[in-house]
Structures are given as structure tokens and as C-alpha cells.
mmCIF file of C-alpha atoms in Angstrom:
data_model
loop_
_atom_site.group_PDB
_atom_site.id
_atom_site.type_symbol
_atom_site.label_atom_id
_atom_site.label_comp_id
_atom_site.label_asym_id
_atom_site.label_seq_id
_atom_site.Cartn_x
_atom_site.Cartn_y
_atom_site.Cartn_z
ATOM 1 C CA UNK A 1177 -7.551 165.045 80.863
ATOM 2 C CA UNK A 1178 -5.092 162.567 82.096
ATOM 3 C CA UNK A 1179 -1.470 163.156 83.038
ATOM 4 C CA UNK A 1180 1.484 163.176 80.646
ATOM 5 C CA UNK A 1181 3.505 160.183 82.016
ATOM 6 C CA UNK A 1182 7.296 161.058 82.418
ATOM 7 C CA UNK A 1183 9.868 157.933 82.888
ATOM 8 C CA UNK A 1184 12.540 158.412 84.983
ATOM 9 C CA UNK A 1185 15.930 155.907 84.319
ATOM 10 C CA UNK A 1186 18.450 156.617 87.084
ATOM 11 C CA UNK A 1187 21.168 153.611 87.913
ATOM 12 C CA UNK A 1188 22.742 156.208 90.629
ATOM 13 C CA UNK A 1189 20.059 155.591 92.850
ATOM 14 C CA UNK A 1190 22.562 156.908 96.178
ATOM 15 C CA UNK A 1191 23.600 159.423 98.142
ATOM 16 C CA UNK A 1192 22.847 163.339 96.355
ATOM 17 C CA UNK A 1193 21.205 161.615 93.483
ATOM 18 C CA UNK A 1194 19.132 160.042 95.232
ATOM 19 C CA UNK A 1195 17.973 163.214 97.227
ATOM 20 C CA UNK A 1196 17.371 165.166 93.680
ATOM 21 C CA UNK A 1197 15.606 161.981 92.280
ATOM 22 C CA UNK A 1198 12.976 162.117 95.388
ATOM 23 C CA UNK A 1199 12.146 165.969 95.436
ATOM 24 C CA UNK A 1200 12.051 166.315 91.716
ATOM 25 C CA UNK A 1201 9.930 162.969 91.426
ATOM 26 C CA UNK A 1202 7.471 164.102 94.510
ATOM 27 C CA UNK A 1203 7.489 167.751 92.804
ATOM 28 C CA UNK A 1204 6.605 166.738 89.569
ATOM 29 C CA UNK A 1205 3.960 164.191 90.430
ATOM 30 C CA UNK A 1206 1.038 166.399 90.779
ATOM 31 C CA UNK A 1207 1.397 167.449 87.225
ATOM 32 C CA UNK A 1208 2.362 164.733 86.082
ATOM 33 C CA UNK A 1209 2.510 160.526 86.387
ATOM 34 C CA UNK A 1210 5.738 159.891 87.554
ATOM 35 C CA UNK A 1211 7.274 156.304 86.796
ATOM 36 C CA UNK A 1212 11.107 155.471 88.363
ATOM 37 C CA UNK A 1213 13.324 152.934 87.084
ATOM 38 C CA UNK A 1214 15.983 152.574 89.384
ATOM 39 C CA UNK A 1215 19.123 149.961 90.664
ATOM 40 C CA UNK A 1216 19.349 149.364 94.489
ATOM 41 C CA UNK A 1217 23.394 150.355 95.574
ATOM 42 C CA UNK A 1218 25.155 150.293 98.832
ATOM 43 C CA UNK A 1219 24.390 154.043 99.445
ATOM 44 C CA UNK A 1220 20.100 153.704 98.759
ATOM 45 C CA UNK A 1221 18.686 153.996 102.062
ATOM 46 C CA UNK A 1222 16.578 150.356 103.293
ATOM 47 C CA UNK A 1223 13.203 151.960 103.673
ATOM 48 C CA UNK A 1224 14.425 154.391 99.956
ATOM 49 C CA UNK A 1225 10.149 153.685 98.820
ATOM 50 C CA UNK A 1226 9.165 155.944 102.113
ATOM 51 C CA UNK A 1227 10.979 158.675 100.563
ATOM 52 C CA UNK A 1228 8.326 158.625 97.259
ATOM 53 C CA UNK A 1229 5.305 159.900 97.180
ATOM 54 C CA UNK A 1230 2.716 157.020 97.045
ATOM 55 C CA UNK A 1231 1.766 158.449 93.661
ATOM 56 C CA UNK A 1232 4.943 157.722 92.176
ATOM 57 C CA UNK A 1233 5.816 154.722 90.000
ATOM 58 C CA UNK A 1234 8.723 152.767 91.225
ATOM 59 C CA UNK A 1235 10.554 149.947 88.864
ATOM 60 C CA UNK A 1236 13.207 147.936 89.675
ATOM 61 C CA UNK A 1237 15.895 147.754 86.454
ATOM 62 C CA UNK A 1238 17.903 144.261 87.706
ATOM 63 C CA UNK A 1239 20.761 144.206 85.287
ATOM 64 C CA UNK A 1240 21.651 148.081 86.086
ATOM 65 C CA UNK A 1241 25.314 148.375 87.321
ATOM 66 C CA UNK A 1242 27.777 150.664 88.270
ATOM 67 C CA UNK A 1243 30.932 149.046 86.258
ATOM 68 C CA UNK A 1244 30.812 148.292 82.445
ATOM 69 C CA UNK A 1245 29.714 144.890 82.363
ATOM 70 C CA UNK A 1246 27.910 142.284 80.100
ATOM 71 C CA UNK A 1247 25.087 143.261 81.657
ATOM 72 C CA UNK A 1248 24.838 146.328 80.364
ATOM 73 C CA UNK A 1249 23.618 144.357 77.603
ATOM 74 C CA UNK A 1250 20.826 143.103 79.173
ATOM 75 C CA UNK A 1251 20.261 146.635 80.756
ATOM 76 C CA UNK A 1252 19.613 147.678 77.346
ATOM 77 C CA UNK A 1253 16.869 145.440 76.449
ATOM 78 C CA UNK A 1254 15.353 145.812 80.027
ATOM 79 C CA UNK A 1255 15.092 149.308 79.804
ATOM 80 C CA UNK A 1256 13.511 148.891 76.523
ATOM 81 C CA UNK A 1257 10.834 146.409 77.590
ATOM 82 C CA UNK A 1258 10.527 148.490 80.718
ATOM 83 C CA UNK A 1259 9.828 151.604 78.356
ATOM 84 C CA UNK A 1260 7.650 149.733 76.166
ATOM 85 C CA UNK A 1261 5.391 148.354 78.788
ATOM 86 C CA UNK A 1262 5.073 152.391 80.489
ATOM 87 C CA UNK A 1263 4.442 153.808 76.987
ATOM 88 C CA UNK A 1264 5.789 157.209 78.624
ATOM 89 C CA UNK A 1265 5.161 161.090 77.017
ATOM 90 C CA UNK A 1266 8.721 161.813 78.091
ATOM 91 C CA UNK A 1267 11.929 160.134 78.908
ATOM 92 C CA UNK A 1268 14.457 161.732 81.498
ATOM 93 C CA UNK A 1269 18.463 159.585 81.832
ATOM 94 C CA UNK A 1270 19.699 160.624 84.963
ATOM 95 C CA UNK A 1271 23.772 159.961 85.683
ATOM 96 C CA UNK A 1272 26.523 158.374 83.379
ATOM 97 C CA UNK A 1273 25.475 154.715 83.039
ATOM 98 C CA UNK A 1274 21.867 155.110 82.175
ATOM 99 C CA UNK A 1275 22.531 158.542 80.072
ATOM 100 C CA UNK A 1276 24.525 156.301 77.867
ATOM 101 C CA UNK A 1277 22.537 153.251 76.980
ATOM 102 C CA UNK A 1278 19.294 155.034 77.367
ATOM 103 C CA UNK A 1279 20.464 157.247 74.411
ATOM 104 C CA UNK A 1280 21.243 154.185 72.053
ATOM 105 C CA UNK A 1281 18.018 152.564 73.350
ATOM 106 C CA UNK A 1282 15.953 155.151 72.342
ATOM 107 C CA UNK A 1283 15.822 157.603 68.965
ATOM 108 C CA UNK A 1284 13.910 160.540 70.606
ATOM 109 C CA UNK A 1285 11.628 161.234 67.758
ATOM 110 C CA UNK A 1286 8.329 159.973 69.059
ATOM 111 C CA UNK A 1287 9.120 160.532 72.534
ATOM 112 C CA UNK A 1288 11.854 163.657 73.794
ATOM 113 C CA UNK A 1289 14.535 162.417 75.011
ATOM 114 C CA UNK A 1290 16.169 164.058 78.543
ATOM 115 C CA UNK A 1291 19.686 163.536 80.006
ATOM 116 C CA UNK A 1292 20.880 164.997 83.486
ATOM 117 C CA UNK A 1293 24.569 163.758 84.081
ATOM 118 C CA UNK A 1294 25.151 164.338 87.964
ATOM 119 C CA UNK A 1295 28.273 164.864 87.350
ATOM 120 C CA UNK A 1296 30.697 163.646 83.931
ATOM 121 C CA UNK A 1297 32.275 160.644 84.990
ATOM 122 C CA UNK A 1298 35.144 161.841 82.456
ATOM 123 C CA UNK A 1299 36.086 164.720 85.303
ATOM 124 C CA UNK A 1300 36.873 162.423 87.766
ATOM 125 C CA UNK A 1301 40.349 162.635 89.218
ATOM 126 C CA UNK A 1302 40.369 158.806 90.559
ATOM 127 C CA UNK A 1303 40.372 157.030 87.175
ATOM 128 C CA UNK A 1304 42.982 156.498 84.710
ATOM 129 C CA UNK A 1305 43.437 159.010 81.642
ATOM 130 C CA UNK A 1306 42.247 156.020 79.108
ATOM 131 C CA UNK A 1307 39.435 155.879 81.155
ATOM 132 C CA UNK A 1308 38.751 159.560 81.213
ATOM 133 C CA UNK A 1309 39.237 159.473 77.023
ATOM 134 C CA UNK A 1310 37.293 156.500 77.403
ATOM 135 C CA UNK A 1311 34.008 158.070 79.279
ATOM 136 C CA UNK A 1312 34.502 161.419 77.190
ATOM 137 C CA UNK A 1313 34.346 159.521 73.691
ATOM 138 C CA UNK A 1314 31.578 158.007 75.335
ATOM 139 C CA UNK A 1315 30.050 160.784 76.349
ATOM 140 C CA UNK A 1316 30.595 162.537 72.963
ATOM 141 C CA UNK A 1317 28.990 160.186 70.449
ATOM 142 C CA UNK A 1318 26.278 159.533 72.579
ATOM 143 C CA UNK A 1319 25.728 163.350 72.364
ATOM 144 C CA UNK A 1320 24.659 162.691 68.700
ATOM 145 C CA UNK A 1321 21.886 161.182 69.566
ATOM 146 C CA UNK A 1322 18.433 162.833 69.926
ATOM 147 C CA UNK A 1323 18.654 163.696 73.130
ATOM 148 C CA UNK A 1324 18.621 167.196 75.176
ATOM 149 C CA UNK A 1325 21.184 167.474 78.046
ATOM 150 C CA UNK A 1326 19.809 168.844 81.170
ATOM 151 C CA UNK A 1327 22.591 170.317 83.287
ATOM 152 C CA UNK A 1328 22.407 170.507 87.579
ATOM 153 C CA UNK A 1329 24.834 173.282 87.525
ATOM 154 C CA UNK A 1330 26.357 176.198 85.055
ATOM 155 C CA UNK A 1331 29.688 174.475 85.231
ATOM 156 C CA UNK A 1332 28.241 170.979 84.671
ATOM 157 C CA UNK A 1333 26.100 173.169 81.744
ATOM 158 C CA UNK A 1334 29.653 174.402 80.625
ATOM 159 C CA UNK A 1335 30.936 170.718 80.024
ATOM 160 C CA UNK A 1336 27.713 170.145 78.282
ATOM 161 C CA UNK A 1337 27.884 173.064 75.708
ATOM 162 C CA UNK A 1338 31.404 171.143 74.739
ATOM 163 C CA UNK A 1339 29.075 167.790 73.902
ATOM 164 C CA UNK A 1340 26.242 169.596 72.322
ATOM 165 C CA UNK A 1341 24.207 172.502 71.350
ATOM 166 C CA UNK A 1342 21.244 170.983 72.645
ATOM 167 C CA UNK A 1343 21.394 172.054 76.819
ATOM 168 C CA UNK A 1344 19.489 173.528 79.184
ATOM 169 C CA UNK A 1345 20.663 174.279 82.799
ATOM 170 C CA UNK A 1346 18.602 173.610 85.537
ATOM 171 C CA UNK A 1347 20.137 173.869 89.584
ATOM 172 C CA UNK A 1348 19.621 171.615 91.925
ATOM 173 C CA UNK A 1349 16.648 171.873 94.859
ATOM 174 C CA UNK A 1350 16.292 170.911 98.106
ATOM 175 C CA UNK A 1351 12.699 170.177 99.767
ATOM 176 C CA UNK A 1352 12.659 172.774 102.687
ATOM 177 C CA UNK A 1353 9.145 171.522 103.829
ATOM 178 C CA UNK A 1354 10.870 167.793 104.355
ATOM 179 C CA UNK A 1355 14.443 169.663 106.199
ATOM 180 C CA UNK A 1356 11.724 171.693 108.885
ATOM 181 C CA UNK A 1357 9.801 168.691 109.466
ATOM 182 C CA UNK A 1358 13.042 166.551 110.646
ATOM 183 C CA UNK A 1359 14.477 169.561 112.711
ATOM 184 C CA UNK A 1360 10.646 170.512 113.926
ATOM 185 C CA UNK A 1361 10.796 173.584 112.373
ATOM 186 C CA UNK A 1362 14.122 174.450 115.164
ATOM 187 C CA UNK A 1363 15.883 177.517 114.165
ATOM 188 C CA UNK A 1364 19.483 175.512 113.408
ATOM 189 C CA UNK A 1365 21.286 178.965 113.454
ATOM 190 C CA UNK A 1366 20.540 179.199 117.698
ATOM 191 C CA UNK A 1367 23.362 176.374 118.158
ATOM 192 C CA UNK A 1368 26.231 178.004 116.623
ATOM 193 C CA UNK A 1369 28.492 174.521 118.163
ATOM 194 C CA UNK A 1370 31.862 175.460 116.662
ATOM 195 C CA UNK A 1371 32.322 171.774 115.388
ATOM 196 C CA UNK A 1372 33.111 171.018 112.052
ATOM 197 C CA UNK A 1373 31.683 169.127 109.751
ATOM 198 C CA UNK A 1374 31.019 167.147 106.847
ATOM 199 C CA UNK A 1375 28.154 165.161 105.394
ATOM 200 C CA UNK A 1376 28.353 162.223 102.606
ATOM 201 C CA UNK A 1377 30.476 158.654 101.450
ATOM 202 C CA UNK A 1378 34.041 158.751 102.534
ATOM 203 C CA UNK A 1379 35.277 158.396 99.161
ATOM 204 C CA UNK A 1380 37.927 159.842 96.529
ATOM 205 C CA UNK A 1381 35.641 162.508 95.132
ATOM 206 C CA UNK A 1382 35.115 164.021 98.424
ATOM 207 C CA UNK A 1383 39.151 164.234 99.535
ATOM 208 C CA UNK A 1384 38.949 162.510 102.733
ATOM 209 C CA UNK A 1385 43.131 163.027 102.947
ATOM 210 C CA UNK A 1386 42.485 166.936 102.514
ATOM 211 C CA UNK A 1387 39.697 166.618 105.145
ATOM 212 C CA UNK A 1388 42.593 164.841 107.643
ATOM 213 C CA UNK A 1389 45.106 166.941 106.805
ATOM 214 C CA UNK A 1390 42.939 170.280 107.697
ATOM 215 C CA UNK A 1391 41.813 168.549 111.206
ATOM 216 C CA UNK A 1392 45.747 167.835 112.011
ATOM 217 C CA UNK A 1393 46.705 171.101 111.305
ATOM 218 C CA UNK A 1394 43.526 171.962 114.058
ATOM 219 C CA UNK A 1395 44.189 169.678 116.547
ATOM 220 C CA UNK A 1396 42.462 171.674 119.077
ATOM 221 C CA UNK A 1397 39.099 171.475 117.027
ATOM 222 C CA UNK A 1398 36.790 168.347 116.938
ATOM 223 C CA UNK A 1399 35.581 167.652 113.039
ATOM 224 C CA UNK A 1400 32.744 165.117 112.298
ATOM 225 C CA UNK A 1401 32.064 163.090 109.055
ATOM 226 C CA UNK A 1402 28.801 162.038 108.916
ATOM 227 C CA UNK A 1403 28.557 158.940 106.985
ATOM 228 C CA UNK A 1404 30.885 156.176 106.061
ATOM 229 C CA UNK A 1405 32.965 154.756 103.000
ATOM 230 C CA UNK A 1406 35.301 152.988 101.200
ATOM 231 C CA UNK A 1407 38.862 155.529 102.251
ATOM 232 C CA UNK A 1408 37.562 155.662 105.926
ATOM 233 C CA UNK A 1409 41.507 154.645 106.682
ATOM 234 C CA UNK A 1410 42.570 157.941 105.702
ATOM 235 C CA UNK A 1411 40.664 159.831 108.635
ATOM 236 C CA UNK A 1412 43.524 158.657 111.340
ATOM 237 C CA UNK A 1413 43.468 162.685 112.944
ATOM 238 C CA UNK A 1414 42.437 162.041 116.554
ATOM 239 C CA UNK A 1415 40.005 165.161 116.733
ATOM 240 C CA UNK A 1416 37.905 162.969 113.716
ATOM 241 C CA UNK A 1417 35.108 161.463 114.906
ATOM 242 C CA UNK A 1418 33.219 159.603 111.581
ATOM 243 C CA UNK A 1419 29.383 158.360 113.014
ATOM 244 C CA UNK A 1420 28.813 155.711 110.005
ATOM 245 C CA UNK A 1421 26.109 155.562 107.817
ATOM 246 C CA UNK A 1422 22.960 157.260 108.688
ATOM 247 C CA UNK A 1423 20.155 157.690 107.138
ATOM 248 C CA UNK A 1424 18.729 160.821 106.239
ATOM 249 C CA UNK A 1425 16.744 161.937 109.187
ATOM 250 C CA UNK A 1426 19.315 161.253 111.774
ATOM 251 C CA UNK A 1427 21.997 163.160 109.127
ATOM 252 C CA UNK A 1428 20.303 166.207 109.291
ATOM 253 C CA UNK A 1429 19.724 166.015 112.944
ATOM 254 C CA UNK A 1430 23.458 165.460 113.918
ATOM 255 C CA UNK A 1431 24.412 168.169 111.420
ATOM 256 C CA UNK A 1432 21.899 170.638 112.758
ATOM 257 C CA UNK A 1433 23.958 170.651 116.328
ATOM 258 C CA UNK A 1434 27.128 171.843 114.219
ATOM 259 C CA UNK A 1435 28.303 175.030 113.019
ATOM 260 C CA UNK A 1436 30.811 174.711 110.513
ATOM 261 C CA UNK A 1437 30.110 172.774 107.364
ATOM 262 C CA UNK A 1438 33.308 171.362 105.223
ATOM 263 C CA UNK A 1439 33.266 170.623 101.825
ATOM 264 C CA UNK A 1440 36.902 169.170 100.501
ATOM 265 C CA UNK A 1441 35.712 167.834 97.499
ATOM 266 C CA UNK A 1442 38.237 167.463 94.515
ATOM 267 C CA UNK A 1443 34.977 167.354 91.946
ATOM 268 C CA UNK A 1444 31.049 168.106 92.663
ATOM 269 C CA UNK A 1445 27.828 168.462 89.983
ATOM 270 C CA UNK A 1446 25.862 170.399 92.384
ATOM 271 C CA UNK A 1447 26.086 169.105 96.005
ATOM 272 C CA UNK A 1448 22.617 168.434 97.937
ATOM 273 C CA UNK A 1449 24.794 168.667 101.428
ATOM 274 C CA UNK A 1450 25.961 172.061 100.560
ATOM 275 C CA UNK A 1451 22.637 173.618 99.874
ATOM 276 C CA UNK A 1452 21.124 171.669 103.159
ATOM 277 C CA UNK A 1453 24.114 172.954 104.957
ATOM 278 C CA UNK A 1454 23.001 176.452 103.735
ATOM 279 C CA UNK A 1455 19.199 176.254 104.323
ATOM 280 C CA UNK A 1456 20.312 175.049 107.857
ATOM 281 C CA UNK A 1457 22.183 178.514 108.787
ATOM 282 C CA UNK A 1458 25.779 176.765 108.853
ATOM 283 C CA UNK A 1459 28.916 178.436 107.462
ATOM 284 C CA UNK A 1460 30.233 176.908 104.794
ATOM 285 C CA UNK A 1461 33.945 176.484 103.369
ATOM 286 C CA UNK A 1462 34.290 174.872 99.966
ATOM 287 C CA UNK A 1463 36.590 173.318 97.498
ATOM 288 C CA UNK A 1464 36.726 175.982 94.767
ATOM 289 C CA UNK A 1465 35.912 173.373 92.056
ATOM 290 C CA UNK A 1466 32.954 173.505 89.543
ATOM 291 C CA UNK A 1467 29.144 172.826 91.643
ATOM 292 C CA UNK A 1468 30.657 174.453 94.840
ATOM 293 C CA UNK A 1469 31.780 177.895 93.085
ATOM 294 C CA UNK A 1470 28.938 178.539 91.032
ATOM 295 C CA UNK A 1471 27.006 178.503 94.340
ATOM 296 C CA UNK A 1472 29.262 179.952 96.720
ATOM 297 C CA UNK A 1473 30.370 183.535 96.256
ATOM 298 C CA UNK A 1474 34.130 184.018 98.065
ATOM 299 C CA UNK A 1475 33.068 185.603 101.501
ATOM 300 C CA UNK A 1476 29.298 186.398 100.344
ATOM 301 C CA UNK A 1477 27.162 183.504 101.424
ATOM 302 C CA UNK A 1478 30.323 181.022 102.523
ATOM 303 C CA UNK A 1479 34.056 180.296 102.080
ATOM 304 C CA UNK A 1480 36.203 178.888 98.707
ATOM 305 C CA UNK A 1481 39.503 177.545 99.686
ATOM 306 C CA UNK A 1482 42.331 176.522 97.655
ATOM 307 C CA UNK A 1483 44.957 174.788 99.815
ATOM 308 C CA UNK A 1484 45.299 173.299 103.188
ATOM 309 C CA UNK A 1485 46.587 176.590 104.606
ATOM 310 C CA UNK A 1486 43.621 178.291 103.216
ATOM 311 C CA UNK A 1487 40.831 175.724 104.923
ATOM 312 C CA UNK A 1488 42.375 175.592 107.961
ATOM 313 C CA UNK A 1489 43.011 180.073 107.885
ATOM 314 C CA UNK A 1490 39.279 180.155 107.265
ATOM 315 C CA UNK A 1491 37.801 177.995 109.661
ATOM 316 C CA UNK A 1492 40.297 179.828 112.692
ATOM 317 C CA UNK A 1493 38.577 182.853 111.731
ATOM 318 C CA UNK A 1494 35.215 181.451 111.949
ATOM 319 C CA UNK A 1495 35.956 179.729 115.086
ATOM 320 C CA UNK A 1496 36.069 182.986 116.811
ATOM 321 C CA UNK A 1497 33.479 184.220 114.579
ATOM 322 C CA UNK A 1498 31.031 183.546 112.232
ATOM 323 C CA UNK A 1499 29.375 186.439 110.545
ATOM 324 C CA UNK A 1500 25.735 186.724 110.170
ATOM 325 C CA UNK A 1501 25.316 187.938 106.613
ATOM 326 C CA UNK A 1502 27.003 185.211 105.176
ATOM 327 C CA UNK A 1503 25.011 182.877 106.777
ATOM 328 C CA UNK A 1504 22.121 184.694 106.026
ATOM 329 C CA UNK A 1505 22.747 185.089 102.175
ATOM 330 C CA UNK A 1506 23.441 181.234 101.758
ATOM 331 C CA UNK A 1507 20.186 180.581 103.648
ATOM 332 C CA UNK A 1508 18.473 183.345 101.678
ATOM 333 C CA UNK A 1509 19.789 181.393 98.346
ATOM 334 C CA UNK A 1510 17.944 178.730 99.466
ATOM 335 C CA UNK A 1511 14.975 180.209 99.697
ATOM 336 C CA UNK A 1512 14.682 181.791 97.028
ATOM 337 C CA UNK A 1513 16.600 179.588 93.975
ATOM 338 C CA UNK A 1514 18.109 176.305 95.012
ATOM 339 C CA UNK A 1515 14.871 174.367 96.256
ATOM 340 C CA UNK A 1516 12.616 171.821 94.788
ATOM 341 C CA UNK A 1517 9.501 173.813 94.145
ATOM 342 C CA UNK A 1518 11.748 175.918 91.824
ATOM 343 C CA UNK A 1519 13.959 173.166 90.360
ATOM 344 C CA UNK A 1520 10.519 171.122 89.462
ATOM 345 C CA UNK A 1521 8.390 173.799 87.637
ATOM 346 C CA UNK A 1522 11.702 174.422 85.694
ATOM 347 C CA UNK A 1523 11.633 170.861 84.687
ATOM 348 C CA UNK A 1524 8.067 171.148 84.033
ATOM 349 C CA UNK A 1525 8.177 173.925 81.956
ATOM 350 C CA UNK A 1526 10.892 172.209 79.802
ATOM 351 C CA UNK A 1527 8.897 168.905 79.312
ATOM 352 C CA UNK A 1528 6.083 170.850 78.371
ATOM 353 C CA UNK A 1529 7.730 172.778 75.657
ATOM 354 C CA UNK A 1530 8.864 169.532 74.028
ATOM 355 C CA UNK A 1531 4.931 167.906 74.179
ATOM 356 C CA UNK A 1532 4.056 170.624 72.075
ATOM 357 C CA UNK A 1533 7.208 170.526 69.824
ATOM 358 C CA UNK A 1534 6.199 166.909 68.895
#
């Protein structure tokens, strides 16, 4: 019996998104025949094909763009043609842009219809309130459609249940196999270096000013942002050392030497560097905003903070010392819930029940 081909349209193709679209691609392709629309952006690694299985089905969408433009337009009839030409079983939106037009592109009757957000671009604090009303009316007529919302995260699930009855909640993954074979299988928890440190784009979402102000106020501690970005200005604290972009493999490796992982995000769906902070054995201290507190419990398996005076209490503490069993639990966490083998038979099982709902 052949596969049941599923269709992937994802215009986010960067940074965590990117990470979720290769492990649940990869995990799903033994089951199934994976295809991958995608748009190229600043964040998507050079070599970003390596990362696929060679099973996988990759297709490049050329008028996919971050901004409303006129060619979202001609997105619309290229993901059309695209569709047409696949003749998929299933189709799966992932983030804003392609959620939208893919929903008005296609009625969901002879083929189910998926949507995974990554994150409502209505809850971000950068834009203007029109835009906000703007993306939310957006968001809720599209709703309408045939189409099921898949959710990374309860509180992303939350927001969804607002939109429409017709969610299902599925956490993120990480692949644990592809983590051990960049660290060689090292046990990450035997350097307990009491650096700090972050992993992603310097940008608005991830509060680079809360992130400077938390290093000034430990002067005496050296902090490391791993990556680069658009507000790398704001990171003018002289213990800040920012490494520029890297790709994944060196990432991992520089954040495996650290201890301390900081998260000062002002909104998250379900963050892929917190959970590969976790598997790794590093502390971790949070925003308490929705993706970060409905994995970390308050001094169970890491740290929520609230204020500046909160981070920078926390991490003192720490410095003189981090306790096993939270480390332990977030690690444990890992293993047992937020990884790709998991996160892919749950998407499996959900396609599944809609090929026999048909």
C-alpha cells in the first residue's frame, strides 16, 4: 500500500520553526510521504536541505513573504498550483502567513485541512494595536474556514479555543538522537560553567533590553547570546559577549560549555531553545509568559521570573548553586514528553483519524 502524502506549507522557514518543521517532517516520513513547501528567510540555515531526510519532499513557494504584500496574491495561486500538482491526502499551514491564505485557498472537504500557528502574530507586543485588531480579525474569520487548529502549546491551545471549537494541542519535540550526536553523546551536566546564556535572533520578542539590564545589574558575571539580530545595539553591558549567527551544530556546542540558560522573552509559542536547554542538563530561568510557563514549573524543573530584580535574585542563587533535581526534572521532561518521537506519532495519530473521517 503506498503512503498517504501529507503537504506541509510553512513561510516561517527560521529559527524554532524551522527546528519543529525538520523533526516533525523526518518523524513523520516513515509513515508517511512528506512534501515541504517552504520560503528561504534570513534566519534558514545555507545548507537548511541537510537538515531533511532525503525522503522528504522539498518545494520552494517564491512569492511567500513575511510582510502583507501583493504578492501574497500570487502566493495564493502558487500554493494552489503547488497543491494541485502534489495531489496530497492531508494539508498541514504552519505559522501566520501561510495559516491564512492556505485557509482561503483551500475548502477542506476533500482533503483535511491542518493549521499550527507558532505563535499568534496578534500577541505580539512590537506591533501597533490596529495591527494586533488587524491580525486577530484575521485570524478570526479565517477560523471559519474548514480547517482544524493544531496548537504547540496549552496556552497557544488557549488562544485557539477563543478562534474555534475545532483544536487539538500538540507540544513541541526536540530530536534527542540529533542533540547526542553533535555533543558525542558528552554528559553536558559535567561542565556546570556558571556562564549565562541565551540562544536565538536578537530581536523584540526575545527582550534583548531585559537581557542587558539583568547582565548590568551582574556585572561580575559573563552572559552570552548566541546568535545575532536586528536590536543587537541594545546589548551595550560589557560582561555581554553576542558570538553571531551560528548554525545549529556549533549552537549547541557553545551552549553545552554553559550552565545557566536565560530566557527574557516578552512572548513564546513553545520555545525549541528551552527544551534543548533542558535535555542538555542546564538550569533554566524564564519569562513567565505563555510557552515558557506551561513548561516550566516555578522551582520544579527551572526558574519563572517576573522583573529584573527577580532574574537577576535567581541567577545569584544559582551561581553559588544549582540544584540537581531541577535539572534533573527538566531533563527528565524531555525524555519523556517534549521530543519528536512523541510530538510525531501525536501528529500521526491525528492525520489518521481525519483519513478515515473522509
Amino acid at each position: 500500500m503506498s503512503k498517504k502524502k501529507v503537504l506541509f506549507f510553512v513561510e516561517a522557514m527560521g529559527g524554532g520553526v524551522f527546528t519543529y518543521i525538520t523533526n516533525l517532517a523526518n518523524g513523520l516520513s516513515e509513515d508517511f510521504d512528506v512534501y515541504v513547501a517552504y520560503a528561504v528567510r534570513k534566519q534558514t540555515p545555507i545548507n537548511y536541505k541537510d537538515y531533511f531526510n532525503k525522503n522528504v519532499h522539498l518545494i520552494k513557494v517564491n512569492n511567500f513573504t513575511r510582510q502583507i504584500s501583493i504578492h501574497d496574491i500570487k502566493a495564493f495561486f502558487e500554493i494552489k498550483k503547488i497543491c494541485k500538482n502534489v495531489n496530497p491526502d492531508i494539508i498541514h499551514l504552519h505559522s501566520s502567513k501561510a495559516g491564512v491564505l492556505g485557509r482561503w485557498a483551500f475548502n477542506g472537504k476533500n482533503i483535511p485541512v491542518f493549521y499550527t500557528p507558532h505563535g499568534y502574530s496578534f500577541l505580539m507586543s512590537n506591533i501597533s494595536p490596529f495591527k494586533k485588531k488587524l491580525y486577530r480579525f484575521m485570524e478570526f474569520i479565517s477560523a471559519k474556514r474548514n480547517c482544524t487548529t493544531i496548537s504547540c502549546s496549552v496556552g497557544e491551545n488557549r488562544e485557539t479555543q477563543k478562534l474555534t471549537s475545532r483544536a487539538f494541542h500538540v507540544d513541541n519535540g526536540i530530536n534527542v538522537k540529533d542533540i547526542d550526536a553533535v555533543l558525542n553523546n558528552q554528559d553536558s551536566n559535567k561542565n556546570k560553567s556558571k556562564v549565562v546564556f541565551t540562544i536565538g535572533r536578537i530581536s523584540t520578542q526575545k527582550g534583548p533590553k531585559v537581557f542587558n539590564k539583568i547582565a548590568e545589574s551582574l556585572p561580575n558575571t559573563k552572559f552570552v547570546w548566541i546568535g545575532n539580530g536586528e536590536l543587537r545595539s541594545q546589548l551595550t553591558s560589557p560582561n555581554i559577549e553576542v558570538t553571531g549567527w551560528k548554525n545549529r551544530s556549533e549552537a549547541l556546542k557553545l551552549a553545552s560549555k554553559y550552565g545557566i540558560f536565560l530566557l527574557t522573552s516578552k512572548w513564546e509559542g513553545l520555545p525549541m531553545s528551552l527544551l534543548e536547554s533542558m535535555y542538555m542538563k542546564k538550569v533554566c530561568v524564564v519569562s513567565n509568559v505563555s510557552g515558557n510557563n506551561n513548561v516550566i514549573v516555578n522551582k520544579e524543573n527551572g526558574y519563572l521570573c517576573n522583573s529584573i530584580d527577580d532574574y537577576a535574585g535567581t541567577i545569584k542563587r544559582l551561581l553559588v548553586n544549582i540544584p540537581d533535581k531541577v535539572v534533573d526534572n527538566a531533563y527528565e521532561d524531555v525524555i519523556t514528553h517534549y521530543n519528536s518521537t512523541v510530538m510525531a506519532k501525536s501528529y500521526a495519530d491525528i492525520y489518521r483519524e481525519a483519513l478515515k473521517e473522509k
